[in-house]
Coordinates of N, CA, C and O in Angstrom, one line a residue:
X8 N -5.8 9.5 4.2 CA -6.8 8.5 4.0 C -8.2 9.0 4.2 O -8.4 10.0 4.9
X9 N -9.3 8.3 3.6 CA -10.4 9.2 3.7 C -11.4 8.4 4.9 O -10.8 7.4 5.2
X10 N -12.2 8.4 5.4 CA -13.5 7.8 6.2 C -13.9 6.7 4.9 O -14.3 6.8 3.7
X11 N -13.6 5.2 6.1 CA -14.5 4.1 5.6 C -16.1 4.6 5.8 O -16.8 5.2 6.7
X12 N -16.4 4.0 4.6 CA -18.1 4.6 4.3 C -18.4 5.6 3.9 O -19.5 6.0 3.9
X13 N -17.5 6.2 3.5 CA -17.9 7.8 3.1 C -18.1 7.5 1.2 O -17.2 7.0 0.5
X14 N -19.4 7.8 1.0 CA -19.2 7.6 -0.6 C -18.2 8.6 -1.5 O -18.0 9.8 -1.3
X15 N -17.7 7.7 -2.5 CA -16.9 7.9 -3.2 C -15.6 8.4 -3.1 O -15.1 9.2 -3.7
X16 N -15.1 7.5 -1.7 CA -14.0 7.9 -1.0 C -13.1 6.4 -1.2 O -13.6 5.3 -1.3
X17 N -11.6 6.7 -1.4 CA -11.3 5.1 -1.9 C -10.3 5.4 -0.4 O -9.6 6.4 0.0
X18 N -10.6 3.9 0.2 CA -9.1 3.5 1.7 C -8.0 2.6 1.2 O -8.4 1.7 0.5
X19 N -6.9 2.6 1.5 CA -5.7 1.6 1.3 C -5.4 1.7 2.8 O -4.9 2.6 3.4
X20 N -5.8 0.5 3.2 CA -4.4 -0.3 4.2 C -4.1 -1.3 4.2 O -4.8 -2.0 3.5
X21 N -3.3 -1.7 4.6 CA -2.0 -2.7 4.7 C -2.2 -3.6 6.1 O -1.1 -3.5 6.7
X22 N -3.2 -4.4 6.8 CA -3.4 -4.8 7.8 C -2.7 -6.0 7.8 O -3.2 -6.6 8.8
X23 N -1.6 -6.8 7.1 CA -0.5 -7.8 7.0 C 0.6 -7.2 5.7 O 0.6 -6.4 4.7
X24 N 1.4 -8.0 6.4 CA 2.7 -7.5 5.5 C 3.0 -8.3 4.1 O 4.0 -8.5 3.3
X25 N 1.5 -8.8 4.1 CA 1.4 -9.4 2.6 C 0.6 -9.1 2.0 O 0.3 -9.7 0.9
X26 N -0.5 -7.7 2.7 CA -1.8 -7.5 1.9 C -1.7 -6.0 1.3 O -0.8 -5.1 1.4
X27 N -3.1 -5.9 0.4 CA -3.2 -4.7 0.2 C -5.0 -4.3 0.6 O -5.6 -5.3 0.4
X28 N -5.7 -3.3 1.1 CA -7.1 -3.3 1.2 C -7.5 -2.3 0.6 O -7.1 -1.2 1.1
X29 N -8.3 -2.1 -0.3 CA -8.9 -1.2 -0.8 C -10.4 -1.4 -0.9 O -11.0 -2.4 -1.3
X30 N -11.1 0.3 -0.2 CA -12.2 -0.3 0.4 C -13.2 1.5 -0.6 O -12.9 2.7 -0.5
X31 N -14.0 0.9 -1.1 CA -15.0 2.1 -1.7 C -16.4 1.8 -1.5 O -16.8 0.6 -1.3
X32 N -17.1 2.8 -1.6 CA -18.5 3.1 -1.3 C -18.6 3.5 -2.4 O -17.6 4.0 -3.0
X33 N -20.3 3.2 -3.2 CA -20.3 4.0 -3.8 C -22.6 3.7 -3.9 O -23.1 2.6 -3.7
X34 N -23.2 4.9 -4.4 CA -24.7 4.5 -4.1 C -25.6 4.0 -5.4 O -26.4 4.6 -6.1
X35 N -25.3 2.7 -5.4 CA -26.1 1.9 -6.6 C -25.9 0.3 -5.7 O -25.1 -0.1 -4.9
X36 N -27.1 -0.1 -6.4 CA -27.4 -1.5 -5.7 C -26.5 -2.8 -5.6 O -26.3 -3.3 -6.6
X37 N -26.1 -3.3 -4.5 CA -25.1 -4.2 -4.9 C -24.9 -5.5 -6.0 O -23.8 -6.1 -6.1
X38 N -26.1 -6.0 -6.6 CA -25.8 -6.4 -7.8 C -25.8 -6.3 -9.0 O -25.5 -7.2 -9.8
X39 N -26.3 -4.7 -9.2 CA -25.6 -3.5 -10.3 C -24.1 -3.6 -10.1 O -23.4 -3.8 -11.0
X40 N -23.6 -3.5 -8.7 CA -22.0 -3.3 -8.9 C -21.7 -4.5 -8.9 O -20.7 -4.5 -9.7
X41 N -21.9 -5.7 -8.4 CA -21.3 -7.4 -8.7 C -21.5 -7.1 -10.5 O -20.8 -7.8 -11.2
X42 N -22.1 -6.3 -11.1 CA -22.2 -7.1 -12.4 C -21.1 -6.6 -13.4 O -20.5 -7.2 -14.3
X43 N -21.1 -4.8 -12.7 CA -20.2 -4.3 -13.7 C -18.3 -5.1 -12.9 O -17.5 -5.1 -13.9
X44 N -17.8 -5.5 -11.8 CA -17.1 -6.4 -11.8 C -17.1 -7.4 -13.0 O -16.1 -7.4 -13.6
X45 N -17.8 -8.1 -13.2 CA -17.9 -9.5 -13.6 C -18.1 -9.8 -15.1 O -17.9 -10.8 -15.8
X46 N -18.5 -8.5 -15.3 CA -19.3 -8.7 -16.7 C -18.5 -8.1 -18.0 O -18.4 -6.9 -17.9
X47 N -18.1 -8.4 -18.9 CA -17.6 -8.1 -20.0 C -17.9 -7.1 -20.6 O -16.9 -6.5 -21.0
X48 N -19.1 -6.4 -21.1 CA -19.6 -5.5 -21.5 C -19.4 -4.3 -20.4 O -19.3 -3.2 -20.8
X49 N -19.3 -4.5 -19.6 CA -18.9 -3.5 -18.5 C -18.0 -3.0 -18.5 O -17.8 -1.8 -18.7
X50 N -17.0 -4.3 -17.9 CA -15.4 -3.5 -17.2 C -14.9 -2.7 -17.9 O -14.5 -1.6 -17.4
X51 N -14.7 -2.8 -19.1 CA -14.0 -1.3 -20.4 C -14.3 0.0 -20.2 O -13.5 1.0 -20.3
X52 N -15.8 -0.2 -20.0 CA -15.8 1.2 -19.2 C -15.6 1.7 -18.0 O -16.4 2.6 -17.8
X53 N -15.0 1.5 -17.3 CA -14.3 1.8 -15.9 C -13.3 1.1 -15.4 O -12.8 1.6 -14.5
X54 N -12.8 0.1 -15.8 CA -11.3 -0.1 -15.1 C -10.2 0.0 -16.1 O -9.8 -0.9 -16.8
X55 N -9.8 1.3 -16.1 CA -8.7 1.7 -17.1 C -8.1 2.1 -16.6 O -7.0 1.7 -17.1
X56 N -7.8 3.1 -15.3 CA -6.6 3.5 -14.9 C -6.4 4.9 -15.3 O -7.5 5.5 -15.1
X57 N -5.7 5.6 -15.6 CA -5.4 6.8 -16.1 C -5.7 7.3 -17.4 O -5.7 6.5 -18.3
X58 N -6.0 8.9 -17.5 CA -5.9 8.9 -18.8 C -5.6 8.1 -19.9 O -4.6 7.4 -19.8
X59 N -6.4 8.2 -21.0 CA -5.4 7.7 -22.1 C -5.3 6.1 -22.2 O -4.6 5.7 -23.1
X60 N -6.0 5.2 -21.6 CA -5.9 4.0 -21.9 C -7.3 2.9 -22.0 O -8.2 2.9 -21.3
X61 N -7.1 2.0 -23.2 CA -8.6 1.7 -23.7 C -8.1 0.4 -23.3 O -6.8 0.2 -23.2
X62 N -9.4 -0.9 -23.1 CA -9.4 -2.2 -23.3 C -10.0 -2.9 -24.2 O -11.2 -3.0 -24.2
X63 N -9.1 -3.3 -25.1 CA -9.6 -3.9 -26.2 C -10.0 -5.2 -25.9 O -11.1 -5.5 -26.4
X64 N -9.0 -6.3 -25.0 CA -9.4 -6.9 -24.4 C -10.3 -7.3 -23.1 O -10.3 -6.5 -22.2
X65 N -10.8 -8.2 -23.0 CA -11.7 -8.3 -21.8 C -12.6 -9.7 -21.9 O -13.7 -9.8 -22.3
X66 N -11.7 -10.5 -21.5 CA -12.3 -12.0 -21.9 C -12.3 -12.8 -20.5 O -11.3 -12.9 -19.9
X67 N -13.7 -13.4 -20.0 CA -14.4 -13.5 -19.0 C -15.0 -15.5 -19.0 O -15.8 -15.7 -19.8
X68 N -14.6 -16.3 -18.4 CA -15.1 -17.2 -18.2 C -15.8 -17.6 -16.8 O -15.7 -18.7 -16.4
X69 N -16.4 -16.8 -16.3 CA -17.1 -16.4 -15.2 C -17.6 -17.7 -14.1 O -18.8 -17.7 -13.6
X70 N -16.7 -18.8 -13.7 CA -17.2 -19.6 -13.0 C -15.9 -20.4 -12.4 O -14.8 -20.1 -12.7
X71 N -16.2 -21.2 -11.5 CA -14.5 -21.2 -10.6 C -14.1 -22.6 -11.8 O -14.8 -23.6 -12.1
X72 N -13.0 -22.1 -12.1 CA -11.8 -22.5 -12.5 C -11.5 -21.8 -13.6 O -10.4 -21.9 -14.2
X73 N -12.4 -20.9 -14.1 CA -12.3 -20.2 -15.1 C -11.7 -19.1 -15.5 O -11.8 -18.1 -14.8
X74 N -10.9 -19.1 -16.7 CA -9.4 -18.3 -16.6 C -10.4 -16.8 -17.3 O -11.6 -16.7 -17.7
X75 N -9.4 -16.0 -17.0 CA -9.8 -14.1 -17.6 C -8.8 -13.8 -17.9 O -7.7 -14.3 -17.4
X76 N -8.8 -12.6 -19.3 CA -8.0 -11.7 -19.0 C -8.0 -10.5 -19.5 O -8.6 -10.4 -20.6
X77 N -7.5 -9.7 -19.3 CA -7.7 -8.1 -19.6 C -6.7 -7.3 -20.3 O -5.8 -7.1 -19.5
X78 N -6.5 -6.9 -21.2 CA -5.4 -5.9 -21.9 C -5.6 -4.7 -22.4 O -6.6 -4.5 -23.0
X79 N -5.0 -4.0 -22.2 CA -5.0 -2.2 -22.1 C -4.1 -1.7 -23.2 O -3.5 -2.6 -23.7
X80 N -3.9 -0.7 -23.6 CA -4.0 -0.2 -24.7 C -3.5 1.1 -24.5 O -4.0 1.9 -25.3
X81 N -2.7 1.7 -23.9 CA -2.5 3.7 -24.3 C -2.5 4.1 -25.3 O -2.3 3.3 -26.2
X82 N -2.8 5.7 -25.5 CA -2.6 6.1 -27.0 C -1.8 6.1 -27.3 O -1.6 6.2 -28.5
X83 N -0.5 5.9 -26.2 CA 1.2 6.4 -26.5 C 1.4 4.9 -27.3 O 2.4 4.8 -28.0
X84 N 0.5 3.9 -27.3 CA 1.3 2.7 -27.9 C 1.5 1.8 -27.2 O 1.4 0.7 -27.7
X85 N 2.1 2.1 -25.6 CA 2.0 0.8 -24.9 C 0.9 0.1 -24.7 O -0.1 0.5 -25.2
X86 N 0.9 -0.8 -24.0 CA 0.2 -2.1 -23.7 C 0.6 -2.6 -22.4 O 1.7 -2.3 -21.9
X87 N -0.3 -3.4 -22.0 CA -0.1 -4.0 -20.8 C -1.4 -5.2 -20.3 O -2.6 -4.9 -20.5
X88 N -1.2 -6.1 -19.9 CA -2.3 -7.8 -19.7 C -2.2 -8.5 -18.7 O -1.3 -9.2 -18.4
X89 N -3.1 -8.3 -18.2 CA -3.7 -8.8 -16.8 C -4.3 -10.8 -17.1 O -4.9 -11.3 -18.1
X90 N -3.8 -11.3 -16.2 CA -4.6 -12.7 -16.1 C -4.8 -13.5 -15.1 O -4.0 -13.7 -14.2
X91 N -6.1 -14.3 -15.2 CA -6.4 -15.0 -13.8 C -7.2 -16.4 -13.8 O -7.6 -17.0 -14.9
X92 N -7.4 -16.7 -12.6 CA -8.4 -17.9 -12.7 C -9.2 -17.6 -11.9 O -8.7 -16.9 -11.1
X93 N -10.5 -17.9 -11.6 CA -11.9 -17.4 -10.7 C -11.3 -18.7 -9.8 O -11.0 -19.8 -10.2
X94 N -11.4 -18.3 -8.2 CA -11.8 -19.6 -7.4 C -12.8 -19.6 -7.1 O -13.5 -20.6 -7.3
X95 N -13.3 -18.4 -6.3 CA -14.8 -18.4 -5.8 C -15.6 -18.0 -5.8 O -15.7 -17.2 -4.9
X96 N -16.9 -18.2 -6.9 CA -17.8 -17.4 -6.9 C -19.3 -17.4 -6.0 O -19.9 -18.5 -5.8
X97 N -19.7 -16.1 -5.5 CA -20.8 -16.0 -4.5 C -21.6 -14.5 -5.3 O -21.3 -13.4 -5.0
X98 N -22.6 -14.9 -6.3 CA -23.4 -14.2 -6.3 C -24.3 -13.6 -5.2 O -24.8 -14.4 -4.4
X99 N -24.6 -12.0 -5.0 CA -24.0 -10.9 -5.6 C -22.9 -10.5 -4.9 O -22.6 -9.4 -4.8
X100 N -22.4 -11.5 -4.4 CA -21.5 -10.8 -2.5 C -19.7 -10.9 -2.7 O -18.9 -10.0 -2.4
X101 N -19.4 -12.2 -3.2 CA -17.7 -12.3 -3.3 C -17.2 -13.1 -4.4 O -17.8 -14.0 -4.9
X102 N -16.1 -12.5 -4.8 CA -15.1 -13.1 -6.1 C -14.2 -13.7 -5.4 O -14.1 -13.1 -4.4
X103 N -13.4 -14.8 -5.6 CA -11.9 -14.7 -5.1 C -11.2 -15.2 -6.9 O -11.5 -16.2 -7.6
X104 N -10.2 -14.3 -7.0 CA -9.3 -14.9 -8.4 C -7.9 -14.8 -8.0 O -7.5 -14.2 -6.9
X105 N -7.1 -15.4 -8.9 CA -6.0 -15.0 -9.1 C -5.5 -13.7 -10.2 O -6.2 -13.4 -11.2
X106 N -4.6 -13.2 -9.8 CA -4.2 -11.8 -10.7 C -2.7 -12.0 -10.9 O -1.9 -12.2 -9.9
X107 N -2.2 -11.8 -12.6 CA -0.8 -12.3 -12.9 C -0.8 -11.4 -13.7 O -1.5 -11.5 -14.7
X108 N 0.3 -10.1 -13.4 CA 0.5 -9.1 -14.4 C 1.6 -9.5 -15.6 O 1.8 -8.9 -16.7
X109 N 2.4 -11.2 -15.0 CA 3.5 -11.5 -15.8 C 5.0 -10.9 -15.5 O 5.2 -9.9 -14.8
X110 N 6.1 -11.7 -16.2 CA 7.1 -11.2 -15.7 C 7.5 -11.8 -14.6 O 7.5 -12.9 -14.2
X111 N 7.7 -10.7 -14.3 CA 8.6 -10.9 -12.7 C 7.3 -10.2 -11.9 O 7.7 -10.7 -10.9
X112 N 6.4 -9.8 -11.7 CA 5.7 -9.5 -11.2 C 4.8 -10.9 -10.6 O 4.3 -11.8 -11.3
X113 N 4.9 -10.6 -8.9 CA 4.1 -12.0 -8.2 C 2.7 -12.1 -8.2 O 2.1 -11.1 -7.8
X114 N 2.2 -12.7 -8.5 CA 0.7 -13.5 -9.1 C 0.2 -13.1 -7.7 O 1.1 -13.0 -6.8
X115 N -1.1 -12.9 -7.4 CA -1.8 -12.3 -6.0 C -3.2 -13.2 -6.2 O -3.9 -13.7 -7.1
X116 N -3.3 -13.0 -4.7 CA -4.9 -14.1 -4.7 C -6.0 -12.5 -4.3 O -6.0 -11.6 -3.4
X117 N -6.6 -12.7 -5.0 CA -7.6 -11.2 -5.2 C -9.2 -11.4 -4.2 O -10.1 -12.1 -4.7
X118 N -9.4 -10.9 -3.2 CA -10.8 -11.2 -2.9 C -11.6 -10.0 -2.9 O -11.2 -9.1 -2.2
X119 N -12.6 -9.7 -3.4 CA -13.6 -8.7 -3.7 C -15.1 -9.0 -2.8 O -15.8 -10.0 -3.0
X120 N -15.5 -8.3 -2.1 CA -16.4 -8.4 -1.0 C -17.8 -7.4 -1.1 O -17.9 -6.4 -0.4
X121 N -18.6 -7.7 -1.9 CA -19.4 -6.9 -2.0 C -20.7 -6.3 -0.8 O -21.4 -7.3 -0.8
X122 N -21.2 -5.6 -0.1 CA -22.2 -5.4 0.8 C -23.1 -4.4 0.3 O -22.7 -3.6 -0.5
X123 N -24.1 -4.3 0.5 CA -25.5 -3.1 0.3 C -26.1 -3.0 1.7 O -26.5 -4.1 2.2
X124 N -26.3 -1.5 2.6 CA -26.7 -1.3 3.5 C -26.9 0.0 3.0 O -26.0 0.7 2.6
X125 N -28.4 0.3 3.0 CA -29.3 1.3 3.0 C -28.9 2.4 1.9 O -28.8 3.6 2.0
X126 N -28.7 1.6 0.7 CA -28.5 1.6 -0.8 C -27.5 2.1 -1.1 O -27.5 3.0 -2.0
X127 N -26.1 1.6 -0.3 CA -25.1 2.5 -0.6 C -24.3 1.3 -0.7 O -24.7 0.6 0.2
X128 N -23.5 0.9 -1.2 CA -22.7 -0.5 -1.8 C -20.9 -0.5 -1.5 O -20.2 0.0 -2.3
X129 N -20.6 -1.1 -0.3 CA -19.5 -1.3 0.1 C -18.5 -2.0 -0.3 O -18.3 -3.1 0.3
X130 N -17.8 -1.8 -1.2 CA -16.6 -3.0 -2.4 C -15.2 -2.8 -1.5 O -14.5 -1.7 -1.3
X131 N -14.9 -4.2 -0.8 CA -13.7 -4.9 -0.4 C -12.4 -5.1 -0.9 O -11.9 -5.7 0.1
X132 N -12.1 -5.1 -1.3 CA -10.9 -5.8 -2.3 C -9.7 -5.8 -1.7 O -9.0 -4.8 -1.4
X133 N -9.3 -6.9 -1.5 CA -8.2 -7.8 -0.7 C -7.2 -8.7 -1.8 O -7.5 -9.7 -2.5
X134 N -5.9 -7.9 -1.6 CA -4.9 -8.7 -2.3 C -4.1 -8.7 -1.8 O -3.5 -7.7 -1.4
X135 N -3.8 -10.5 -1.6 CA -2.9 -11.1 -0.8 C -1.6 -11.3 -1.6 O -1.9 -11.5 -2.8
X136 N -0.4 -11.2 -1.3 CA 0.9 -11.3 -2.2 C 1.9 -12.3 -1.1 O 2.0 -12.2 0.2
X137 N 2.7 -13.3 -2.2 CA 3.6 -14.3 -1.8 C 4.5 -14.0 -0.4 O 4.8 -14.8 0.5
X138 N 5.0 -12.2 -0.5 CA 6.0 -11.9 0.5 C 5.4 -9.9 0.5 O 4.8 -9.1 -0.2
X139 N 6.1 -9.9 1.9 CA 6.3 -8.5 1.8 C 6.8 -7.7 1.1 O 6.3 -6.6 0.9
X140 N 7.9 -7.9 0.6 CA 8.5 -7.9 -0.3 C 7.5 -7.5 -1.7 O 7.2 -6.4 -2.0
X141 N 7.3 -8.6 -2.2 CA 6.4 -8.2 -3.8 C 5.3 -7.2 -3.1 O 5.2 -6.2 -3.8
X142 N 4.5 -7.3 -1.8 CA 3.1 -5.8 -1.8 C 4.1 -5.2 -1.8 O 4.4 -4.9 -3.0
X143 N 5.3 -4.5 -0.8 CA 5.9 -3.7 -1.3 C 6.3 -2.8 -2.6 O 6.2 -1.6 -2.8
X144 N 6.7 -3.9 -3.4 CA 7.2 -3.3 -4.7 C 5.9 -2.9 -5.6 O 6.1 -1.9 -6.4
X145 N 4.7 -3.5 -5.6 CA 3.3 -3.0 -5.8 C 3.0 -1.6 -5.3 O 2.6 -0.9 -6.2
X146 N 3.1 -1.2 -4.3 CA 3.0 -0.1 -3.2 C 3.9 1.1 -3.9 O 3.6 2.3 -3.9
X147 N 4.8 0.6 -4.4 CA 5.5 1.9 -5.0 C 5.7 1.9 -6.3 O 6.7 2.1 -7.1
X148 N 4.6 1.7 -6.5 CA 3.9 1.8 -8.4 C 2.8 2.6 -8.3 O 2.2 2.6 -7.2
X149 N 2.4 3.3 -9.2 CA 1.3 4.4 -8.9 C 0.0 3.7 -9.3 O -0.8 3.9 -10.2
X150 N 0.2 2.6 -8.1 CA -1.2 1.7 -7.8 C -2.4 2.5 -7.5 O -3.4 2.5 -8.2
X151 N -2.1 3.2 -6.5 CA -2.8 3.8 -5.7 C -3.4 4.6 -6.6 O -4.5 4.1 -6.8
X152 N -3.2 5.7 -7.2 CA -3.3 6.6 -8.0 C -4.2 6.0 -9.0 O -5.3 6.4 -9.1
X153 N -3.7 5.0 -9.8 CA -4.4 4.8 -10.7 C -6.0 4.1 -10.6 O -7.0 4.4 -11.3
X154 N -5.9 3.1 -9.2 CA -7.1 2.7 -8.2 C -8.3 3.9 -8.1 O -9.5 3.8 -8.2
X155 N -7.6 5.2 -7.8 CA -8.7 6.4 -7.4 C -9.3 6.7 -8.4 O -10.6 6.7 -8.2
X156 N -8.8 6.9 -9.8 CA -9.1 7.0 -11.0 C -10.0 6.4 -11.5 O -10.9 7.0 -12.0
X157 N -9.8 4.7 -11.4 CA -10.7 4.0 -11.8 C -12.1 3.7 -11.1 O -13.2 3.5 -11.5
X158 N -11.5 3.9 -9.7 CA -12.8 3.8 -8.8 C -14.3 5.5 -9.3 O -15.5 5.4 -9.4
X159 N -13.4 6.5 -9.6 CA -14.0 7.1 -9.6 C -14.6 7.4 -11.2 O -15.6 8.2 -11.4
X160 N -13.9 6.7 -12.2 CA -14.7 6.6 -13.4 C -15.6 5.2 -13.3 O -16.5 5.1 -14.1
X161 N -15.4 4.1 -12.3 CA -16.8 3.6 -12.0 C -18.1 4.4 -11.1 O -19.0 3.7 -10.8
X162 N -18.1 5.2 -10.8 CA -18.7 5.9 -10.2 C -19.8 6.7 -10.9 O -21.0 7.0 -10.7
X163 N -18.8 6.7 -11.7 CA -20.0 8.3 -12.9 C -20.7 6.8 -13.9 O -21.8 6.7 -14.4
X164 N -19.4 5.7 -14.0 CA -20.5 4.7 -14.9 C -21.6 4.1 -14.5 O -22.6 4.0 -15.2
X165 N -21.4 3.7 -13.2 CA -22.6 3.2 -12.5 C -23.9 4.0 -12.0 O -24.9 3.6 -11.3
X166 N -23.5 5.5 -12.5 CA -24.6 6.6 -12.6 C -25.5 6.5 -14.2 O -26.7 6.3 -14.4
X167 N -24.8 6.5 -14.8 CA -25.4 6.0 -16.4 C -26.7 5.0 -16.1 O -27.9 5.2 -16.4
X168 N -25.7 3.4 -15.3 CA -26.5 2.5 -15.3 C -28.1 2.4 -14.6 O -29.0 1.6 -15.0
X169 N -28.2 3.4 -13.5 CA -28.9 3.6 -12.8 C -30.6 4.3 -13.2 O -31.4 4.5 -12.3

């Protein structure tokens, strides 16, 4: 695991047996990073995941009760669709949504925590799941992996922006 606060270092723990925490730094202003979260024109370029996979989708109704959702694309041909509803929004500081990958997969309550201290921007992200059980089975999906990836192709995007 790397040092909370260390830029461009991503943390996972598990501080309940129903959560997940993923915690990144990274140095651009905190509501440069609330935007590229939130904002449609943005997310495509950085939350993809691994090699190899584009969003064609990316549909944003940005206010609480307002549904989202996201769909991905590999070159191999698969696909895969993300969907939610906003509960809480707090410009530039916290999201809370829901997240439903579908299936059999358990819907998670998502909170995103934004901070800025001495121009370095601290992103939260807390997902709560029904049982131990479902973060488990999350946990051993190459969550993690694909998290570093994306955190770290927001990194170089939010260098562009700057």
């Amino acid at each position: 695991m790397s040092e909370i606060g260390q830029t461009g270092a991503t943390t996972f723990t598990t501080p309940t047996d129903k959560e997940i925490v993923m915690t990144h730094v990274v140095e651009a202003p905190q509501q440069l990073v609330f935007d590229t979260w939130t904002r449609p024109e943005h997310i495509p370029h950085w939350m993809l995941g691994p090699e190899g996979w584009s969003m064609p989708v990316c549909e944003i109704d940005f206010r609480p009760g307002g549904p989202w959702r996201m769909a991905w694309k590999h070159a191999d041909g698969s696909e895969m669709e993300m969907t939610g509803v906003y509960k809480e929004i707090e410009p530039p500081s916290r999201v809370v949504n829901t997240e439903s990958w579908g299936g059999d997969w358990a819907e998670t309550l998502n909170t995103l925590e934004i901070t800025e201290d001495n121009g370095k921007t601290t992103m939260v992200s807390r997902m709560l799941y029904p049982s131990k059980e479902a973060r488990d089975r999350a946990l051993e999906t190459d969550m993690q992996a694909g998290v570093n990836v994306t955190f770290e192709r927001l990194d170089a995007y939010l260098k562009t922006l700057a």
